[in-house]
Amino acid sequence: AQSVTQPDIHITVSEGASLELRCNYSYGATPYLFWYVQSPGQGLQLLLKYFSGDTLVQGIKGFEAEFKRSQSSFNLRKPSVHWSDAAEYFCAVARNNNDMRFGAGTRLTVKP
Amino acid sequence: NAGVTQTPKFQVLKTGQSMTLQCAQDMNHEYMSWYRQDPGMGLRLIHYSVGAGITDQGEVPNGYNVSRSTTEDFPLRLLSAAPSQTSVYFCASSYLAGQETQYFGPGTRLLVL
């Protein structure tokens, strides 16, 4: 079965600094890959997804992610972090919605 | 358009009690699912449904029952609650299974004593 690893439990960045959140997956075929964000006390919101095609995917709120098959990675990036980006971020992998596996999450703190 | 709604927001149960977590969506989505979220473990799929009258098990189905009598509603039942079921529960829906984006409800926080 597929699995997802998010190596960083907690990351702190200064407002305006760049951000990269790591995600590694294990899957036998070409996966569907997702990044979700969860604000405190809220449900999950989809930031972006990759199914096929261009390996650099643009999402909402200025986020992007790059699929690297050779590294089994799907890292999330943002060039300049805003205080409102403080949240928990989840990477997920799936064949389809019936079998989606989430990583443990990375909590982002933004320093003023 | 309310999206995905869940009730209650918070519930305390005693071991052995039963309860139903409600989930409803008004987007005419065929696919609905239940996840539980535990610290350090992300979300894990409990049960899902690809349409009215059709349900199936996910990664962690034990101790939970579901039914799907209408497109809009997908309740999750705990027949005999256990402390191990203390968690935050999220319902999600999408137009179809497969590549469709899932929309999540706000969650139900459950504490089993």
CSV table of C-alpha atoms in Angstrom, one decimal:
chain,number,residue,atom,x,y,z
A,1,ALA,CA,0.0,0.0,0.0
A,2,GLN,CA,1.1,3.5,-0.6
A,3,SER,CA,2.5,5.6,2.3
A,4,VAL,CA,3.5,9.2,2.8
A,5,THR,CA,6.4,10.7,5.0
A,6,GLN,CA,6.6,14.3,6.1
A,7,PRO,CA,10.0,14.4,7.7
A,8,ASP,CA,9.4,17.8,9.5
A,9,ILE,CA,6.9,17.8,12.3
A,10,HIS,CA,7.3,21.5,13.0
A,11,ILE,CA,8.9,24.3,11.0
A,12,THR,CA,9.3,28.0,12.0
A,13,VAL,CA,10.0,30.7,9.4
A,14,SER,CA,10.1,34.4,9.5
A,15,GLU,CA,7.4,36.4,7.7
A,16,GLY,CA,8.6,37.2,4.2
A,17,ALA,CA,11.0,34.3,4.1
A,18,SER,CA,10.8,31.4,1.6
A,19,LEU,CA,9.2,28.1,2.6
A,20,GLU,CA,9.7,24.5,1.6
A,21,LEU,CA,7.8,21.6,3.1
A,22,ARG,CA,9.0,18.1,2.3
A,23,CYS,CA,6.9,15.2,1.3
A,24,ASN,CA,8.2,11.7,0.3
A,25,TYR,CA,5.9,9.0,-0.9
A,26,SER,CA,6.0,5.3,-1.5
A,27,TYR,CA,3.9,3.9,-4.3
A,28,GLY,CA,4.3,1.4,-7.1
A,29,ALA,CA,2.7,3.4,-9.9
A,30,THR,CA,2.3,7.0,-10.8
A,31,PRO,CA,0.4,8.4,-7.8
A,32,TYR,CA,-2.1,11.2,-7.4
A,33,LEU,CA,-0.5,13.7,-5.0
A,34,PHE,CA,-2.1,16.3,-2.9
A,35,TRP,CA,-1.3,19.1,-0.5
A,36,TYR,CA,-3.9,20.2,2.1
A,37,VAL,CA,-3.8,22.9,4.7
A,38,GLN,CA,-5.6,22.9,8.0
A,39,SER,CA,-6.1,26.0,10.1
A,40,PRO,CA,-6.7,25.5,13.8
A,41,GLY,CA,-10.1,24.1,14.5
A,42,GLN,CA,-10.9,23.8,10.8
A,43,GLY,CA,-11.3,21.1,8.2
A,44,LEU,CA,-8.8,20.6,5.4
A,45,GLN,CA,-8.6,22.8,2.3
A,46,LEU,CA,-6.9,21.6,-0.9
A,47,LEU,CA,-3.9,23.7,-1.9
A,48,LEU,CA,-3.0,21.8,-5.0
A,49,LYS,CA,-2.9,18.4,-6.7
A,50,TYR,CA,-0.8,16.5,-9.2
A,51,PHE,CA,-2.2,13.8,-11.5
A,52,SER,CA,0.0,14.0,-14.6
A,53,GLY,CA,1.6,16.4,-17.0
A,54,ASP,CA,3.8,19.4,-15.9
A,55,THR,CA,5.6,18.4,-12.8
A,56,LEU,CA,5.5,21.9,-11.4
A,57,VAL,CA,2.0,22.5,-10.0
A,58,GLN,CA,0.6,25.9,-9.1
A,59,GLY,CA,-2.0,26.1,-6.3
A,60,ILE,CA,-4.0,28.6,-4.3
A,61,LYS,CA,-2.5,31.2,-1.9
A,62,GLY,CA,0.7,31.4,-3.9
A,63,PHE,CA,1.8,27.8,-3.2
A,64,GLU,CA,3.5,25.5,-5.7
A,65,ALA,CA,4.8,22.0,-5.6
A,66,GLU,CA,7.1,20.0,-7.7
A,67,PHE,CA,6.8,16.3,-8.5
A,68,LYS,CA,10.2,14.5,-8.7
A,69,ARG,CA,9.7,10.9,-9.7
A,70,SER,CA,13.4,10.0,-9.2
A,71,GLN,CA,13.3,11.2,-5.6
A,72,SER,CA,9.7,10.1,-4.9
A,73,SER,CA,9.1,13.6,-3.6
A,74,PHE,CA,6.4,16.2,-3.9
A,75,ASN,CA,7.7,19.2,-1.9
A,76,LEU,CA,5.6,22.3,-1.3
A,77,ARG,CA,7.1,25.8,-1.7
A,78,LYS,CA,6.2,29.4,-1.3
A,79,PRO,CA,8.6,32.2,-2.1
A,80,SER,CA,7.4,34.6,0.6
A,81,VAL,CA,5.4,33.5,3.7
A,82,HIS,CA,2.7,35.5,5.2
A,83,TRP,CA,1.6,35.4,8.9
A,84,SER,CA,-1.8,33.9,7.7
A,85,ASP,CA,0.1,30.9,6.3
A,86,ALA,CA,0.6,29.6,9.9
A,87,ALA,CA,-1.3,26.2,9.9
A,88,GLU,CA,-0.7,22.5,9.6
A,89,TYR,CA,0.1,21.1,6.2
A,90,PHE,CA,-0.7,17.6,5.0
A,91,CYS,CA,0.7,15.8,2.0
A,92,ALA,CA,-1.4,12.9,0.6
A,93,VAL,CA,-1.1,10.2,-2.0
A,94,ALA,CA,-3.8,8.1,-3.6
A,95,ARG,CA,-4.8,6.0,-6.5
A,96,ASN,CA,-8.2,7.6,-6.1
A,97,ASN,CA,-10.3,9.0,-3.4
A,98,ASN,CA,-11.1,5.5,-2.2
A,99,ASP,CA,-7.6,4.9,-0.9
A,100,MET,CA,-6.0,8.2,0.1
A,101,ARG,CA,-3.2,8.1,2.5
A,102,PHE,CA,-2.1,11.2,4.5
A,103,GLY,CA,1.2,12.1,6.0
A,104,ALA,CA,1.4,13.0,9.7
A,105,GLY,CA,1.5,16.7,8.9
A,106,THR,CA,3.9,19.6,9.3
A,107,ARG,CA,3.0,22.4,11.6
A,108,LEU,CA,4.2,25.8,10.3
A,109,THR,CA,4.8,28.7,12.7
A,110,VAL,CA,5.4,32.2,11.2
A,111,LYS,CA,7.5,34.6,13.2
A,112,PRO,CA,6.8,38.4,12.8
B,1,ASN,CA,-24.6,26.5,-0.3
B,2,ALA,CA,-23.4,25.2,3.1
B,3,GLY,CA,-20.9,22.6,1.8
B,4,VAL,CA,-20.2,19.8,4.1
B,5,THR,CA,-21.7,20.1,7.6
B,6,GLN,CA,-21.0,17.9,10.7
B,7,THR,CA,-22.8,17.7,14.0
B,8,PRO,CA,-22.1,17.7,16.8
B,9,LYS,CA,-18.9,19.8,17.0
B,10,PHE,CA,-17.9,18.2,20.3
B,11,GLN,CA,-19.1,15.1,22.2
B,12,VAL,CA,-18.1,13.3,25.4
B,13,LEU,CA,-19.1,9.7,25.8
B,14,LYS,CA,-18.6,7.0,28.4
B,15,THR,CA,-17.1,3.7,27.4
B,16,GLY,CA,-19.8,1.4,26.0
B,17,GLN,CA,-22.1,4.2,24.9
B,18,SER,CA,-23.3,4.5,21.4
B,19,MET,CA,-23.7,7.6,19.2
B,20,THR,CA,-24.0,8.8,15.7
B,21,LEU,CA,-21.9,11.5,14.1
B,22,GLN,CA,-23.9,13.3,11.4
B,23,CYS,CA,-22.5,14.4,8.0
B,24,ALA,CA,-24.5,16.2,5.3
B,25,GLN,CA,-23.5,17.8,2.0
B,26,ASP,CA,-25.6,20.0,-0.3
B,27,MET,CA,-23.4,19.8,-3.4
B,28,ASN,CA,-25.0,16.7,-4.9
B,29,HIS,CA,-21.7,14.8,-4.4
B,30,GLU,CA,-21.7,11.1,-5.1
B,31,TYR,CA,-18.6,10.3,-3.0
B,32,MET,CA,-18.5,10.7,0.7
B,33,SER,CA,-16.0,9.5,3.3
B,34,TRP,CA,-15.1,9.5,7.0
B,35,TYR,CA,-11.6,10.1,8.4
B,36,ARG,CA,-10.2,10.2,11.9
B,37,GLN,CA,-7.3,12.4,12.8
B,38,ASP,CA,-5.0,11.5,15.6
B,39,PRO,CA,-1.9,13.4,16.7
B,40,GLY,CA,1.2,12.5,14.7
B,41,MET,CA,-0.8,10.2,12.4
B,42,GLY,CA,-2.5,12.4,9.9
B,43,LEU,CA,-5.9,11.4,8.6
B,44,ARG,CA,-7.0,7.8,8.2
B,45,LEU,CA,-9.9,6.7,6.1
B,46,ILE,CA,-12.6,4.8,8.1
B,47,HIS,CA,-15.4,4.2,5.6
B,48,TYR,CA,-16.5,5.6,2.3
B,49,SER,CA,-19.4,5.6,-0.1
B,50,VAL,CA,-19.5,6.0,-3.8
B,51,GLY,CA,-23.2,6.6,-3.9
B,52,ALA,CA,-26.5,6.0,-2.1
B,53,GLY,CA,-26.8,2.4,-1.0
B,54,ILE,CA,-23.1,1.7,-1.5
B,55,THR,CA,-20.5,1.7,1.3
B,56,ASP,CA,-17.1,0.2,1.8
B,57,GLN,CA,-14.4,-0.1,4.4
B,58,GLY,CA,-11.3,2.1,4.5
B,59,GLU,CA,-8.0,1.7,6.4
B,60,VAL,CA,-9.4,1.7,10.0
B,61,PRO,CA,-13.1,0.5,9.9
B,62,ASN,CA,-13.3,-1.6,13.1
B,63,GLY,CA,-15.8,-0.2,15.7
B,64,TYR,CA,-17.6,1.9,13.2
B,65,ASN,CA,-20.7,1.4,11.0
B,66,VAL,CA,-22.0,3.6,8.2
B,67,SER,CA,-25.0,3.7,5.9
B,68,ARG,CA,-25.9,5.8,2.9
B,69,SER,CA,-29.7,6.0,2.4
B,70,THR,CA,-29.6,9.4,0.6
B,71,THR,CA,-27.0,11.2,-1.5
B,72,GLU,CA,-26.9,14.0,1.0
B,73,ASP,CA,-26.3,12.2,4.3
B,74,PHE,CA,-23.6,9.8,5.5
B,75,PRO,CA,-23.8,9.1,9.3
B,76,LEU,CA,-21.1,7.4,11.2
B,77,ARG,CA,-22.2,5.1,14.1
B,78,LEU,CA,-20.2,4.1,17.1
B,79,LEU,CA,-22.1,1.1,18.6
B,80,SER,CA,-20.0,0.7,21.7
B,81,ALA,CA,-17.5,3.5,22.2
B,82,ALA,CA,-14.0,2.8,23.4
B,83,PRO,CA,-11.3,5.2,24.7
B,84,SER,CA,-9.3,4.3,21.5
B,85,GLN,CA,-11.9,6.1,19.5
B,86,THR,CA,-11.1,9.4,21.1
B,87,SER,CA,-10.2,11.5,18.0
B,88,VAL,CA,-11.3,14.2,15.7
B,89,TYR,CA,-13.6,13.0,12.9
B,90,PHE,CA,-13.8,14.6,9.5
B,91,CYS,CA,-16.4,13.9,6.8
B,92,ALA,CA,-15.5,14.7,3.2
B,93,SER,CA,-17.3,14.6,-0.1
B,94,SER,CA,-16.5,14.9,-3.8
B,95,TYR,CA,-18.5,14.9,-7.0
B,96,LEU,CA,-17.1,11.5,-8.0
B,97,ALA,CA,-14.4,9.2,-6.7
B,98,GLY,CA,-11.0,9.3,-8.5
B,99,GLN,CA,-9.4,12.6,-9.3
B,100,GLU,CA,-12.1,14.9,-7.9
B,101,THR,CA,-11.2,17.3,-5.1
B,102,GLN,CA,-12.5,16.3,-1.7
B,103,TYR,CA,-14.3,19.0,0.4
B,104,PHE,CA,-13.9,18.5,4.2
B,105,GLY,CA,-16.3,19.4,7.0
B,106,PRO,CA,-15.2,21.3,10.1
B,107,GLY,CA,-14.8,18.1,12.2
B,108,THR,CA,-16.3,16.5,15.3
B,109,ARG,CA,-14.1,16.2,18.4
B,110,LEU,CA,-15.0,13.1,20.3
B,111,LEU,CA,-13.7,12.2,23.8
B,112,VAL,CA,-14.5,8.7,25.2
B,113,LEU,CA,-13.9,8.4,28.9
